[in-house]
Short mmCIF file of C-alpha atoms in Angstrom, two decimals:
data_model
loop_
_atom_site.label_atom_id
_atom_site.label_comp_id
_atom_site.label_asym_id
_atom_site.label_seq_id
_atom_site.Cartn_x
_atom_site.Cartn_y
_atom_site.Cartn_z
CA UNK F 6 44.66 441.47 79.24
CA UNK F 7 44.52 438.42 76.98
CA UNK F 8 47.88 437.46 76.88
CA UNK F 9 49.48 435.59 79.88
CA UNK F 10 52.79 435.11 78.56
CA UNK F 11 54.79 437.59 80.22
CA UNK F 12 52.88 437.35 83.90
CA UNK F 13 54.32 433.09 83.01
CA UNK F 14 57.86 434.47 82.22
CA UNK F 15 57.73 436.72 85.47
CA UNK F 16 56.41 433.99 87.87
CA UNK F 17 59.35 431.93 86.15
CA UNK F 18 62.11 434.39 87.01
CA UNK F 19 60.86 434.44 90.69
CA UNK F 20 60.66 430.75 90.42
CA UNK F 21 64.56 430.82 89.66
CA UNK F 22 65.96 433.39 91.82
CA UNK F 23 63.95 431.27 95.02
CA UNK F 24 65.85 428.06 93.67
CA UNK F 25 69.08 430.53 93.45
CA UNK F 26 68.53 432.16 97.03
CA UNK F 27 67.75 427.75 97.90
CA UNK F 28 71.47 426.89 96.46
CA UNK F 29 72.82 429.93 97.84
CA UNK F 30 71.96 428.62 101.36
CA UNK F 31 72.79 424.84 101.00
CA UNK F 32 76.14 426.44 99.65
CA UNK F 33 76.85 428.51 102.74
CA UNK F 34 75.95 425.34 105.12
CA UNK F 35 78.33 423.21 103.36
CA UNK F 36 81.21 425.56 103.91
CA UNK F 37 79.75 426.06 107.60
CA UNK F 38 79.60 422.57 108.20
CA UNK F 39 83.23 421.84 106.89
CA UNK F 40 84.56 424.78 108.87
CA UNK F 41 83.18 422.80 111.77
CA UNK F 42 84.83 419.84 111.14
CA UNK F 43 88.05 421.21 110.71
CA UNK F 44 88.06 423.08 113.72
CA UNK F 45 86.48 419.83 115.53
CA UNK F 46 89.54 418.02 114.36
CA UNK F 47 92.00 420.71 115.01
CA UNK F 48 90.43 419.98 118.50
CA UNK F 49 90.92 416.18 118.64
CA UNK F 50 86.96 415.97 118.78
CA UNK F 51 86.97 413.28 115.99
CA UNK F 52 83.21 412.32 116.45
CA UNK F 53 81.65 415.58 115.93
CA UNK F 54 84.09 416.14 112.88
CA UNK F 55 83.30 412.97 111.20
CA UNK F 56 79.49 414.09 112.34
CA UNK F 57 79.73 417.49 110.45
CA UNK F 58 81.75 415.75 107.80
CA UNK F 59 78.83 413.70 107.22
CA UNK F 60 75.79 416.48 107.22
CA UNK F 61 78.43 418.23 104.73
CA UNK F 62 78.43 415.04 102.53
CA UNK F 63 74.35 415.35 102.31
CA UNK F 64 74.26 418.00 100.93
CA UNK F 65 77.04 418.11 98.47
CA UNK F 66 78.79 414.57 97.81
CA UNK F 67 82.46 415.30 96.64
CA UNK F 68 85.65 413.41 97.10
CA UNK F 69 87.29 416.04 99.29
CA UNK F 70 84.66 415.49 101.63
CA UNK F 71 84.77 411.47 102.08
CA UNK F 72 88.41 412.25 102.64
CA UNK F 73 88.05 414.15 105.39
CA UNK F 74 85.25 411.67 106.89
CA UNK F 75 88.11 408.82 105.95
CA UNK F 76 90.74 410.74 107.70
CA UNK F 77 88.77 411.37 110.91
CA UNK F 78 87.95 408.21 111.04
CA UNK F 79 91.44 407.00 110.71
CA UNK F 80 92.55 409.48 113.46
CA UNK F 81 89.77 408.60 115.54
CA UNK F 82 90.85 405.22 115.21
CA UNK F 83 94.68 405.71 116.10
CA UNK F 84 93.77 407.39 119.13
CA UNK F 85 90.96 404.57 120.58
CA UNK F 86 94.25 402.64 119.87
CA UNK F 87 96.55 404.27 121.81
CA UNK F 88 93.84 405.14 124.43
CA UNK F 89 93.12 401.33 124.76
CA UNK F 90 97.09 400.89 125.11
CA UNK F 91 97.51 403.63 127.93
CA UNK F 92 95.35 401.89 129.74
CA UNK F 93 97.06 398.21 129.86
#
């Protein structure tokens, strides 16, 4: 009755699996939002890749990430340019 210790250590363990089940879910948006991008791009929809690209990159900032923003935006880029030259 006197000793609180182990109701602490329990309350700590739920404490961790939350911030787990937290990770877990940022985790599975990442890979959501990247899957969206590629198939965005796939689709020529360079906007909305670069867009997804971006949420992706808020959550979890990696290289492979601002490479695919970079290469969107390159390809988006490219085809404004031969849009704009279709046009003339």
């Amino acid at each position: 009755p006197g000793n609180i210790y182990p109701e602490q250590q329990i309350s700590l363990i739920y404490s961790k699996i939350k911030e787990e089940e937290k990770e877990t879910e940022k985790l599975d948006s990442f890979k959501n939002l990247i899957a969206e991008g590629d198939n965005h791009l796939k689709n020529k929809d360079f906007e909305k890749a670069i867009y997804a690209y971006q949420n992706a990159d808020a959550l979890f900032q990696n290289d492979v990430v601002e490479n695919k923003i970079k290469s969107a935006s390159f390809a988006l880029k490219k085809w404004k340019e031969e849009l704009s030259k279709k046009q003339e």
